mmCIF file of C-alpha atoms in Angstrom:
data_model
loop_
_atom_site.group_PDB
_atom_site.id
_atom_site.type_symbol
_atom_site.label_atom_id
_atom_site.label_comp_id
_atom_site.label_asym_id
_atom_site.label_seq_id
_atom_site.Cartn_x
_atom_site.Cartn_y
_atom_site.Cartn_z
ATOM 1 C CA UNK A 1108 -0.001 -0.036 0.001
ATOM 2 C CA UNK A 1109 1.367 3.435 -0.898
ATOM 3 C CA UNK A 1110 2.193 5.971 1.763
ATOM 4 C CA UNK A 1111 -0.584 8.223 0.430
ATOM 5 C CA UNK A 1112 -3.164 5.522 1.024
ATOM 6 C CA UNK A 1113 -2.258 5.550 4.713
ATOM 7 C CA UNK A 1114 -3.232 9.189 5.042
ATOM 8 C CA UNK A 1115 -6.571 10.858 5.474
ATOM 9 C CA UNK A 1116 -7.917 14.046 3.930
ATOM 10 C CA UNK A 1117 -10.768 16.275 5.106
ATOM 11 C CA UNK A 1118 -12.613 17.939 2.224
ATOM 12 C CA UNK A 1119 -13.313 21.655 2.607
ATOM 13 C CA UNK A 1120 -17.044 21.108 2.801
ATOM 14 C CA UNK A 1121 -16.478 18.784 5.763
ATOM 15 C CA UNK A 1122 -14.313 21.411 7.445
ATOM 16 C CA UNK A 1123 -17.128 23.931 6.880
ATOM 17 C CA UNK A 1124 -19.647 21.548 8.437
ATOM 18 C CA UNK A 1125 -17.278 20.960 11.350
ATOM 19 C CA UNK A 1126 -17.106 24.717 11.965
ATOM 20 C CA UNK A 1127 -20.901 24.938 11.953
ATOM 21 C CA UNK A 1128 -21.162 22.055 14.444
ATOM 22 C CA UNK A 1129 -18.449 23.657 16.578
ATOM 23 C CA UNK A 1130 -20.445 26.905 16.698
ATOM 24 C CA UNK A 1131 -23.664 25.032 17.596
ATOM 25 C CA UNK A 1132 -21.825 23.152 20.325
ATOM 26 C CA UNK A 1133 -20.369 26.332 21.774
ATOM 27 C CA UNK A 1134 -23.483 28.481 21.579
ATOM 28 C CA UNK A 1135 -26.379 26.063 22.038
ATOM 29 C CA UNK A 1136 -25.074 22.889 23.678
ATOM 30 C CA UNK A 1137 -22.355 24.031 26.135
ATOM 31 C CA UNK A 1138 -24.740 26.381 28.074
ATOM 32 C CA UNK A 1139 -27.040 23.370 28.744
ATOM 33 C CA UNK A 1140 -24.345 20.862 29.700
ATOM 34 C CA UNK A 1141 -24.212 21.493 33.449
ATOM 35 C CA UNK A 1142 -28.006 21.434 33.784
ATOM 36 C CA UNK A 1143 -28.307 18.202 31.763
ATOM 37 C CA UNK A 1144 -25.754 16.586 34.119
ATOM 38 C CA UNK A 1145 -27.306 17.986 37.332
ATOM 39 C CA UNK A 1146 -30.837 16.935 36.461
ATOM 40 C CA UNK A 1147 -29.913 13.682 34.706
ATOM 41 C CA UNK A 1148 -32.516 14.474 32.064
ATOM 42 C CA UNK A 1149 -32.485 13.501 28.398
ATOM 43 C CA UNK A 1150 -32.099 16.699 26.373
ATOM 44 C CA UNK A 1151 -35.023 16.451 23.952
ATOM 45 C CA UNK A 1152 -34.472 20.027 22.854
ATOM 46 C CA UNK A 1153 -30.907 19.273 21.804
ATOM 47 C CA UNK A 1154 -31.937 16.119 19.975
ATOM 48 C CA UNK A 1155 -34.380 18.246 17.973
ATOM 49 C CA UNK A 1156 -31.574 20.702 17.279
ATOM 50 C CA UNK A 1157 -29.297 17.939 16.060
ATOM 51 C CA UNK A 1158 -32.060 16.683 13.774
ATOM 52 C CA UNK A 1159 -32.756 20.173 12.365
ATOM 53 C CA UNK A 1160 -29.044 20.639 11.531
ATOM 54 C CA UNK A 1161 -28.802 17.268 9.744
ATOM 55 C CA UNK A 1162 -26.307 16.029 12.373
ATOM 56 C CA UNK A 1163 -28.446 12.968 13.069
ATOM 57 C CA UNK A 1164 -28.244 12.187 9.375
ATOM 58 C CA UNK A 1165 -24.485 11.832 9.521
ATOM 59 C CA UNK A 1166 -24.386 8.026 10.012
ATOM 60 C CA UNK A 1167 -26.505 7.363 6.916
ATOM 61 C CA UNK A 1168 -26.073 7.150 3.188
ATOM 62 C CA UNK A 1169 -27.823 9.604 0.968
ATOM 63 C CA UNK A 1170 -30.134 6.886 -0.414
ATOM 64 C CA UNK A 1171 -31.667 6.568 3.066
ATOM 65 C CA UNK A 1172 -31.951 10.311 3.684
ATOM 66 C CA UNK A 1173 -28.603 10.801 5.310
ATOM 67 C CA UNK A 1174 -25.689 13.116 4.512
ATOM 68 C CA UNK A 1175 -23.615 10.374 2.919
ATOM 69 C CA UNK A 1176 -20.471 12.013 4.277
ATOM 70 C CA UNK A 1177 -18.838 8.940 5.797
ATOM 71 C CA UNK A 1178 -17.242 7.765 9.019
ATOM 72 C CA UNK A 1179 -14.624 10.476 9.466
ATOM 73 C CA UNK A 1180 -17.114 13.337 9.182
ATOM 74 C CA UNK A 1181 -19.456 11.575 11.629
ATOM 75 C CA UNK A 1182 -16.778 11.232 14.228
ATOM 76 C CA UNK A 1183 -15.515 14.820 13.731
ATOM 77 C CA UNK A 1184 -19.092 15.863 14.658
ATOM 78 C CA UNK A 1185 -19.136 13.576 17.733
ATOM 79 C CA UNK A 1186 -15.806 14.983 18.818
ATOM 80 C CA UNK A 1187 -16.963 18.608 18.484
ATOM 81 C CA UNK A 1188 -20.183 17.981 20.448
ATOM 82 C CA UNK A 1189 -18.332 16.011 23.145
ATOM 83 C CA UNK A 1190 -16.075 18.991 23.831
ATOM 84 C CA UNK A 1191 -19.194 20.724 25.131
ATOM 85 C CA UNK A 1192 -21.377 17.879 26.461
ATOM 86 C CA UNK A 1193 -20.601 14.182 26.309
ATOM 87 C CA UNK A 1194 -24.235 13.199 26.997
ATOM 88 C CA UNK A 1195 -25.381 15.094 23.917
ATOM 89 C CA UNK A 1196 -22.619 13.539 21.809
ATOM 90 C CA UNK A 1197 -24.007 10.140 22.836
ATOM 91 C CA UNK A 1198 -27.295 10.985 21.004
ATOM 92 C CA UNK A 1199 -25.331 10.999 17.760
ATOM 93 C CA UNK A 1200 -23.254 7.960 18.731
ATOM 94 C CA UNK A 1201 -26.237 5.760 19.463
ATOM 95 C CA UNK A 1202 -27.927 6.918 16.264
ATOM 96 C CA UNK A 1203 -25.064 5.092 14.532
ATOM 97 C CA UNK A 1204 -24.674 2.172 16.947
ATOM 98 C CA UNK A 1205 -28.333 1.228 16.893
ATOM 99 C CA UNK A 1206 -28.633 1.342 13.144
ATOM 100 C CA UNK A 1207 -25.273 -0.148 12.064
ATOM 101 C CA UNK A 1208 -26.621 -3.745 12.314
ATOM 102 C CA UNK A 1209 -29.384 -2.872 9.824
ATOM 103 C CA UNK A 1210 -27.033 -0.894 7.588
ATOM 104 C CA UNK A 1211 -24.306 -3.565 7.524
ATOM 105 C CA UNK A 1212 -26.365 -6.809 7.646
ATOM 106 C CA UNK A 1213 -30.062 -5.972 7.258
ATOM 107 C CA UNK A 1214 -32.367 -6.710 4.385
ATOM 108 C CA UNK A 1215 -33.402 -3.981 1.934
ATOM 109 C CA UNK A 1216 -36.844 -4.057 3.484
ATOM 110 C CA UNK A 1217 -35.439 -3.388 6.962
ATOM 111 C CA UNK A 1218 -33.244 -0.611 5.635
ATOM 112 C CA UNK A 1219 -36.210 1.123 3.967
ATOM 113 C CA UNK A 1220 -38.404 0.643 7.007
ATOM 114 C CA UNK A 1221 -36.059 2.021 9.667
ATOM 115 C CA UNK A 1222 -33.147 4.034 8.271
ATOM 116 C CA UNK A 1223 -34.939 7.035 6.720
ATOM 117 C CA UNK A 1224 -36.788 7.820 9.949
ATOM 118 C CA UNK A 1225 -33.538 7.615 11.903
ATOM 119 C CA UNK A 1226 -31.720 9.813 9.341
ATOM 120 C CA UNK A 1227 -34.370 12.516 9.755
ATOM 121 C CA UNK A 1228 -34.121 12.293 13.516
ATOM 122 C CA UNK A 1229 -37.746 11.262 13.902
ATOM 123 C CA UNK A 1230 -36.726 7.880 15.401
ATOM 124 C CA UNK A 1231 -33.909 6.841 17.706
ATOM 125 C CA UNK A 1232 -32.591 3.271 18.085
ATOM 126 C CA UNK A 1233 -30.927 1.261 20.840
ATOM 127 C CA UNK A 1234 -28.421 -1.564 20.787
ATOM 128 C CA UNK A 1235 -29.249 -4.368 23.247
ATOM 129 C CA UNK A 1236 -26.412 -6.853 23.545
ATOM 130 C CA UNK A 1237 -25.225 -6.818 27.219
ATOM 131 C CA UNK A 1238 -27.058 -8.612 30.033
ATOM 132 C CA UNK A 1239 -26.744 -8.639 33.808
ATOM 133 C CA UNK A 1240 -24.528 -11.751 33.542
ATOM 134 C CA UNK A 1241 -23.158 -11.222 30.019
ATOM 135 C CA UNK A 1242 -21.078 -8.128 29.499
ATOM 136 C CA UNK A 1243 -17.745 -8.784 27.793
ATOM 137 C CA UNK A 1244 -18.703 -12.474 27.356
ATOM 138 C CA UNK A 1245 -21.733 -12.985 25.077
ATOM 139 C CA UNK A 1246 -21.459 -16.678 25.831
ATOM 140 C CA UNK A 1247 -23.249 -15.948 29.079
ATOM 141 C CA UNK A 1248 -26.357 -14.599 27.278
ATOM 142 C CA UNK A 1249 -29.677 -15.808 28.693
ATOM 143 C CA UNK A 1250 -32.195 -13.883 26.554
ATOM 144 C CA UNK A 1251 -33.689 -16.398 24.109
ATOM 145 C CA UNK A 1252 -35.792 -16.318 20.976
ATOM 146 C CA UNK A 1253 -38.013 -19.214 19.944
ATOM 147 C CA UNK A 1254 -39.445 -19.720 16.499
ATOM 148 C CA UNK A 1255 -43.231 -19.934 16.286
ATOM 149 C CA UNK A 1256 -44.371 -20.200 12.651
ATOM 150 C CA UNK A 1257 -43.582 -16.903 10.953
ATOM 151 C CA UNK A 1258 -42.785 -15.194 14.229
ATOM 152 C CA UNK A 1259 -40.143 -15.271 16.952
ATOM 153 C CA UNK A 1260 -40.936 -15.005 20.671
ATOM 154 C CA UNK A 1261 -38.250 -13.192 22.681
ATOM 155 C CA UNK A 1262 -37.836 -13.537 26.475
ATOM 156 C CA UNK A 1263 -35.147 -11.990 28.634
ATOM 157 C CA UNK A 1264 -33.651 -8.892 30.220
ATOM 158 C CA UNK A 1265 -30.814 -6.790 28.875
ATOM 159 C CA UNK A 1266 -28.554 -4.475 30.854
ATOM 160 C CA UNK A 1267 -26.563 -1.237 30.470
ATOM 161 C CA UNK A 1268 -28.625 -0.259 27.383
ATOM 162 C CA UNK A 1269 -28.256 3.332 26.201
ATOM 163 C CA UNK A 1270 -31.449 5.189 25.119
ATOM 164 C CA UNK A 1271 -33.692 3.009 27.318
ATOM 165 C CA UNK A 1272 -37.183 4.484 27.214
ATOM 166 C CA UNK A 1273 -36.194 6.919 24.481
ATOM 167 C CA UNK A 1274 -35.610 4.478 21.612
ATOM 168 C CA UNK A 1275 -38.330 3.677 19.097
ATOM 169 C CA UNK A 1276 -36.784 0.272 18.470
ATOM 170 C CA UNK A 1277 -34.137 -1.961 19.910
ATOM 171 C CA UNK A 1278 -31.572 -4.201 18.218
ATOM 172 C CA UNK A 1279 -31.839 -7.309 20.398
ATOM 173 C CA UNK A 1280 -29.482 -10.254 20.431
ATOM 174 C CA UNK A 1281 -30.959 -13.529 21.656
ATOM 175 C CA UNK A 1282 -29.936 -17.174 21.881
ATOM 176 C CA UNK A 1283 -31.608 -19.234 19.137
ATOM 177 C CA UNK A 1284 -29.412 -22.398 19.310
ATOM 178 C CA UNK A 1285 -27.925 -22.957 22.745
ATOM 179 C CA UNK A 1286 -25.950 -26.027 21.610
ATOM 180 C CA UNK A 1287 -24.141 -24.146 18.880
ATOM 181 C CA UNK A 1288 -22.404 -21.725 21.316
ATOM 182 C CA UNK A 1289 -22.329 -17.959 21.074
ATOM 183 C CA UNK A 1290 -20.391 -17.835 17.775
ATOM 184 C CA UNK A 1291 -23.155 -19.612 15.847
ATOM 185 C CA UNK A 1292 -26.126 -19.702 18.218
ATOM 186 C CA UNK A 1293 -27.210 -16.043 18.591
ATOM 187 C CA UNK A 1294 -29.560 -14.116 16.297
ATOM 188 C CA UNK A 1295 -30.140 -10.350 15.985
ATOM 189 C CA UNK A 1296 -33.689 -8.919 15.822
ATOM 190 C CA UNK A 1297 -35.297 -5.548 15.430
ATOM 191 C CA UNK A 1298 -37.852 -5.109 18.251
ATOM 192 C CA UNK A 1299 -40.127 -2.062 18.083
ATOM 193 C CA UNK A 1300 -40.733 -0.415 21.447
ATOM 194 C CA UNK A 1301 -44.530 -0.561 21.067
ATOM 195 C CA UNK A 1302 -44.689 -4.335 20.804
ATOM 196 C CA UNK A 1303 -46.677 -6.102 23.610
ATOM 197 C CA UNK A 1304 -44.441 -7.636 26.233
ATOM 198 C CA UNK A 1305 -41.692 -4.969 26.003
ATOM 199 C CA UNK A 1306 -41.221 -2.811 29.083
ATOM 200 C CA UNK A 1307 -38.687 -0.383 30.537
ATOM 201 C CA UNK A 1308 -37.020 -1.799 33.653
ATOM 202 C CA UNK A 1309 -34.545 -0.285 36.088
ATOM 203 C CA UNK A 1310 -32.718 2.914 35.092
ATOM 204 C CA UNK A 1311 -29.204 3.290 36.449
ATOM 205 C CA UNK A 1312 -27.954 6.166 38.498
ATOM 206 C CA UNK A 1313 -24.605 6.851 36.936
ATOM 207 C CA UNK A 1314 -21.283 8.547 37.657
ATOM 208 C CA UNK A 1315 -21.235 10.317 34.325
ATOM 209 C CA UNK A 1316 -23.068 10.675 30.987
ATOM 210 C CA UNK A 1317 -26.067 11.458 33.197
ATOM 211 C CA UNK A 1318 -28.149 12.975 30.437
ATOM 212 C CA UNK A 1319 -28.466 9.701 28.612
ATOM 213 C CA UNK A 1320 -30.828 7.053 30.116
ATOM 214 C CA UNK A 1321 -29.160 3.648 30.660
ATOM 215 C CA UNK A 1322 -30.827 0.522 32.063
ATOM 216 C CA UNK A 1323 -32.704 -2.736 31.614
ATOM 217 C CA UNK A 1324 -35.199 -3.296 28.769
ATOM 218 C CA UNK A 1325 -37.373 -6.311 29.476
ATOM 219 C CA UNK A 1326 -38.735 -8.697 26.856
ATOM 220 C CA UNK A 1327 -41.570 -10.858 28.138
ATOM 221 C CA UNK A 1328 -42.948 -12.996 25.318
ATOM 222 C CA UNK A 1329 -42.366 -10.264 22.740
ATOM 223 C CA UNK A 1330 -43.359 -11.412 19.257
ATOM 224 C CA UNK A 1331 -41.645 -10.159 16.151
ATOM 225 C CA UNK A 1332 -42.070 -11.303 12.534
ATOM 226 C CA UNK A 1333 -39.312 -13.271 10.827
ATOM 227 C CA UNK A 1334 -38.733 -10.228 8.656
ATOM 228 C CA UNK A 1335 -37.260 -8.514 11.735
ATOM 229 C CA UNK A 1336 -34.265 -10.878 11.744
ATOM 230 C CA UNK A 1337 -31.051 -9.043 10.941
ATOM 231 C CA UNK A 1338 -28.687 -11.102 8.776
ATOM 232 C CA UNK A 1339 -28.830 -14.858 9.096
ATOM 233 C CA UNK A 1340 -30.434 -16.869 11.863
ATOM 234 C CA UNK A 1341 -27.788 -18.067 14.383
ATOM 235 C CA UNK A 1342 -25.217 -15.606 12.974
ATOM 236 C CA UNK A 1343 -25.947 -12.668 15.295
ATOM 237 C CA UNK A 1344 -22.521 -12.805 16.902
ATOM 238 C CA UNK A 1345 -21.077 -11.748 13.530
ATOM 239 C CA UNK A 1346 -23.598 -8.901 13.407
ATOM 240 C CA UNK A 1347 -22.584 -7.720 16.917
ATOM 241 C CA UNK A 1348 -18.827 -7.874 16.282
ATOM 242 C CA UNK A 1349 -19.092 -6.229 12.826
ATOM 243 C CA UNK A 1350 -21.125 -3.434 14.390
ATOM 244 C CA UNK A 1351 -18.695 -2.812 17.243
ATOM 245 C CA UNK A 1352 -15.715 -2.705 14.875
ATOM 246 C CA UNK A 1353 -17.272 0.459 13.475
ATOM 247 C CA UNK A 1354 -19.169 1.940 16.443
ATOM 248 C CA UNK A 1355 -16.218 1.937 18.873
ATOM 249 C CA UNK A 1356 -14.815 4.725 16.712
ATOM 250 C CA UNK A 1357 -17.666 6.885 18.119
ATOM 251 C CA UNK A 1358 -16.481 6.134 21.643
ATOM 252 C CA UNK A 1359 -12.974 7.144 20.607
ATOM 253 C CA UNK A 1360 -14.300 10.399 19.139
ATOM 254 C CA UNK A 1361 -16.352 11.150 22.236
ATOM 255 C CA UNK A 1362 -13.289 10.502 24.406
ATOM 256 C CA UNK A 1363 -11.090 12.674 22.225
ATOM 257 C CA UNK A 1364 -13.631 15.492 22.409
ATOM 258 C CA UNK A 1365 -13.872 15.243 26.203
ATOM 259 C CA UNK A 1366 -10.089 15.378 26.414
ATOM 260 C CA UNK A 1367 -9.777 18.399 24.146
ATOM 261 C CA UNK A 1368 -12.595 20.205 25.889
ATOM 262 C CA UNK A 1369 -10.886 19.694 29.236
ATOM 263 C CA UNK A 1370 -7.496 20.769 27.846
ATOM 264 C CA UNK A 1371 -8.948 23.938 26.283
ATOM 265 C CA UNK A 1372 -10.741 24.863 29.477
ATOM 266 C CA UNK A 1373 -7.723 24.243 31.698
ATOM 267 C CA UNK A 1374 -5.491 26.258 29.375
ATOM 268 C CA UNK A 1375 -7.890 29.231 29.430
ATOM 269 C CA UNK A 1376 -8.279 28.992 33.191
ATOM 270 C CA UNK A 1377 -4.513 28.945 33.707
ATOM 271 C CA UNK A 1378 -4.248 32.247 31.841
ATOM 272 C CA UNK A 1379 -6.762 33.907 34.183
ATOM 273 C CA UNK A 1380 -6.080 32.358 37.611
ATOM 274 C CA UNK A 1381 -3.420 34.243 39.554
ATOM 275 C CA UNK A 1382 -1.212 33.022 42.404
ATOM 276 C CA UNK A 1383 1.799 34.786 43.867
ATOM 277 C CA UNK A 1384 0.904 37.832 41.784
ATOM 278 C CA UNK A 1385 0.959 36.252 38.341
ATOM 279 C CA UNK A 1386 -1.047 33.867 36.147
ATOM 280 C CA UNK A 1387 -0.494 30.227 36.948
ATOM 281 C CA UNK A 1388 0.380 29.514 33.328
ATOM 282 C CA UNK A 1389 3.624 31.298 33.961
ATOM 283 C CA UNK A 1390 4.712 28.415 36.218
ATOM 284 C CA UNK A 1391 6.614 25.636 34.551
ATOM 285 C CA UNK A 1392 4.723 22.939 36.472
ATOM 286 C CA UNK A 1393 1.486 24.092 34.871
ATOM 287 C CA UNK A 1394 3.060 24.658 31.473
ATOM 288 C CA UNK A 1395 4.345 21.085 31.406
ATOM 289 C CA UNK A 1396 0.965 19.686 32.390
ATOM 290 C CA UNK A 1397 -0.727 21.602 29.597
ATOM 291 C CA UNK A 1398 1.956 20.598 27.131
ATOM 292 C CA UNK A 1399 1.486 16.896 27.927
ATOM 293 C CA UNK A 1400 -2.272 17.217 27.743
ATOM 294 C CA UNK A 1401 -2.223 18.882 24.336
ATOM 295 C CA UNK A 1402 0.276 16.353 23.015
ATOM 296 C CA UNK A 1403 -1.855 13.394 24.160
ATOM 297 C CA UNK A 1404 -4.922 14.997 22.513
ATOM 298 C CA UNK A 1405 -3.060 15.518 19.245
ATOM 299 C CA UNK A 1406 -1.793 11.921 19.172
ATOM 300 C CA UNK A 1407 -5.288 10.612 19.886
ATOM 301 C CA UNK A 1408 -6.741 12.755 17.095
ATOM 302 C CA UNK A 1409 -4.290 11.356 14.506
ATOM 303 C CA UNK A 1410 -4.948 7.762 15.465
ATOM 304 C CA UNK A 1411 -8.739 8.344 15.479
ATOM 305 C CA UNK A 1412 -8.830 10.045 12.086
ATOM 306 C CA UNK A 1413 -6.607 7.385 10.511
ATOM 307 C CA UNK A 1414 -8.853 4.654 11.870
ATOM 308 C CA UNK A 1415 -11.929 6.489 10.534
ATOM 309 C CA UNK A 1416 -10.292 6.825 7.102
ATOM 310 C CA UNK A 1417 -9.600 3.043 7.108
ATOM 311 C CA UNK A 1418 -13.259 2.444 7.902
ATOM 312 C CA UNK A 1419 -14.348 4.695 5.052
ATOM 313 C CA UNK A 1420 -12.010 2.868 2.669
ATOM 314 C CA UNK A 1421 -13.062 -0.603 3.954
ATOM 315 C CA UNK A 1422 -9.476 -1.620 4.695
ATOM 316 C CA UNK A 1423 -9.061 -5.087 6.245
ATOM 317 C CA UNK A 1424 -7.158 -3.884 9.329
ATOM 318 C CA UNK A 1425 -9.866 -1.371 10.225
ATOM 319 C CA UNK A 1426 -10.960 -3.494 13.266
ATOM 320 C CA UNK A 1427 -7.494 -3.352 14.749
ATOM 321 C CA UNK A 1428 -7.231 0.400 14.250
ATOM 322 C CA UNK A 1429 -10.723 1.050 15.657
ATOM 323 C CA UNK A 1430 -9.745 -0.935 18.788
ATOM 324 C CA UNK A 1431 -6.466 0.982 19.113
ATOM 325 C CA UNK A 1432 -8.258 4.321 18.666
ATOM 326 C CA UNK A 1433 -10.869 3.455 21.299
ATOM 327 C CA UNK A 1434 -8.182 2.263 23.734
ATOM 328 C CA UNK A 1435 -5.858 5.186 23.278
ATOM 329 C CA UNK A 1436 -8.457 7.937 23.099
ATOM 330 C CA UNK A 1437 -10.360 6.757 26.172
ATOM 331 C CA UNK A 1438 -7.174 6.329 28.257
ATOM 332 C CA UNK A 1439 -6.183 9.805 27.077
ATOM 333 C CA UNK A 1440 -9.525 11.227 28.142
ATOM 334 C CA UNK A 1441 -9.209 9.807 31.640
ATOM 335 C CA UNK A 1442 -5.623 10.980 32.046
ATOM 336 C CA UNK A 1443 -6.199 14.457 30.585
ATOM 337 C CA UNK A 1444 -9.376 15.208 32.562
ATOM 338 C CA UNK A 1445 -7.690 14.169 35.785
ATOM 339 C CA UNK A 1446 -4.895 16.614 35.036
ATOM 340 C CA UNK A 1447 -7.429 19.323 34.136
ATOM 341 C CA UNK A 1448 -8.943 18.964 37.612
ATOM 342 C CA UNK A 1449 -5.430 19.301 39.074
ATOM 343 C CA UNK A 1450 -4.763 22.478 37.053
ATOM 344 C CA UNK A 1451 -7.852 24.029 38.488
ATOM 345 C CA UNK A 1452 -7.037 22.842 41.998
ATOM 346 C CA UNK A 1453 -9.927 23.166 44.429
ATOM 347 C CA UNK A 1454 -12.084 24.773 41.740
ATOM 348 C CA UNK A 1455 -11.600 21.695 39.595
ATOM 349 C CA UNK A 1456 -13.299 19.599 42.279
ATOM 350 C CA UNK A 1457 -16.556 21.549 42.409
ATOM 351 C CA UNK A 1458 -19.501 21.478 40.043
ATOM 352 C CA UNK A 1459 -19.375 25.220 39.343
ATOM 353 C CA UNK A 1460 -16.617 24.369 36.874
ATOM 354 C CA UNK A 1461 -16.964 21.766 34.041
ATOM 355 C CA UNK A 1462 -13.786 19.730 34.401
ATOM 356 C CA UNK A 1463 -15.108 17.466 37.191
ATOM 357 C CA UNK A 1464 -18.023 16.599 34.944
ATOM 358 C CA UNK A 1465 -15.647 15.878 32.088
ATOM 359 C CA UNK A 1466 -13.613 13.583 34.353
ATOM 360 C CA UNK A 1467 -16.771 11.695 35.401
ATOM 361 C CA UNK A 1468 -17.920 11.471 31.755
ATOM 362 C CA UNK A 1469 -14.538 10.233 30.601
ATOM 363 C CA UNK A 1470 -14.538 7.086 32.727
ATOM 364 C CA UNK A 1471 -17.257 5.329 30.824
ATOM 365 C CA UNK A 1472 -15.307 5.597 27.577
ATOM 366 C CA UNK A 1473 -12.869 3.076 28.983
ATOM 367 C CA UNK A 1474 -15.748 0.684 29.702
ATOM 368 C CA UNK A 1475 -18.574 0.699 27.217
ATOM 369 C CA UNK A 1476 -18.634 -0.905 23.726
ATOM 370 C CA UNK A 1477 -15.912 -3.218 24.918
ATOM 371 C CA UNK A 1478 -13.704 -2.512 27.940
ATOM 372 C CA UNK A 1479 -10.155 -1.435 27.263
ATOM 373 C CA UNK A 1480 -8.994 -4.834 28.435
ATOM 374 C CA UNK A 1481 -11.122 -6.348 25.679
ATOM 375 C CA UNK A 1482 -9.673 -3.882 23.175
ATOM 376 C CA UNK A 1483 -6.179 -5.119 24.086
ATOM 377 C CA UNK A 1484 -7.352 -8.677 23.433
ATOM 378 C CA UNK A 1485 -8.649 -7.584 19.997
ATOM 379 C CA UNK A 1486 -5.415 -5.766 19.172
ATOM 380 C CA UNK A 1487 -3.268 -8.653 20.349
ATOM 381 C CA UNK A 1488 -5.118 -11.100 18.111
ATOM 382 C CA UNK A 1489 -4.359 -8.892 15.113
ATOM 383 C CA UNK A 1490 -0.739 -8.530 16.109
ATOM 384 C CA UNK A 1491 -0.192 -12.235 16.749
ATOM 385 C CA UNK A 1492 -2.121 -13.291 13.638
#
């Protein structure tokens, strides 16, 4: 592969769109961020704003009503929004995560039925893979689906599901052949939220990302038609892994945005806060912290954008790069936000200032859509062949 093929380019129209999103994030989203976190309320007003500005159309091809601008542009948008509010960025992230199974593996009928309404922002999805006893290990999955004529009957409880109670439909993974094991015994289904037997269970009280509802959807004899199967019966594990190879880039972008937002805020604060008669950014200890934070953010950005470009080009090592980007960006977010709190000192520890929220929000990026320990397993498999 030529050296040029390893690079990424950002067209001018994408840069212009980025600047528009940056302005929206600064003027409309950032002023709401503290309130969203404090009240732990889903920001319906900001979801409507994202829909009006075509930002919720970013994950989709033009043929389904989306922008057709690709993975890199999508994650640039997530990054810009996450600088201001990580909970609001998650609205865009789950718009991709919950539709990727249909986009990558679904029938044309499923694509036409669900994708246009998501691209317009009218509908929101959810991705229901994890369970109380099955997080990193899908082999522990208990939720089952049983064939009954032209329908499937789904029973079980999922856990840690983003968009619970907000989503119009759920991508549900269920055991359909226990003897085959998780690699060839799980099937993916689309389950609309208005189907009898579906209910919203416990909502979690979380450390961060408090403006996005997370919890347990319950499926009690929920019937769906066979047409709602995504991909092949008993091949749902492939659907899940193929989805996560792409969607973990959104987590990387969210983490990168959180890190950059914290760095920018700490740098501005250090220019205004005075000790011993001069701004604290005149002290080498603070300068070195900010230098390291900015360097980590820049390195994370390059890895993220390269991974996104590989996804857009469909390169075979995209899965390795998406895992590396998620791992590095989320570790960077945690390290950088912790340092941002330190730069602000006592003010960094109180809710009047945003960096403590950024630190709380950063933590989940090391956990969801595959813990960083799982990312290291994925990367090692690629390295070892």
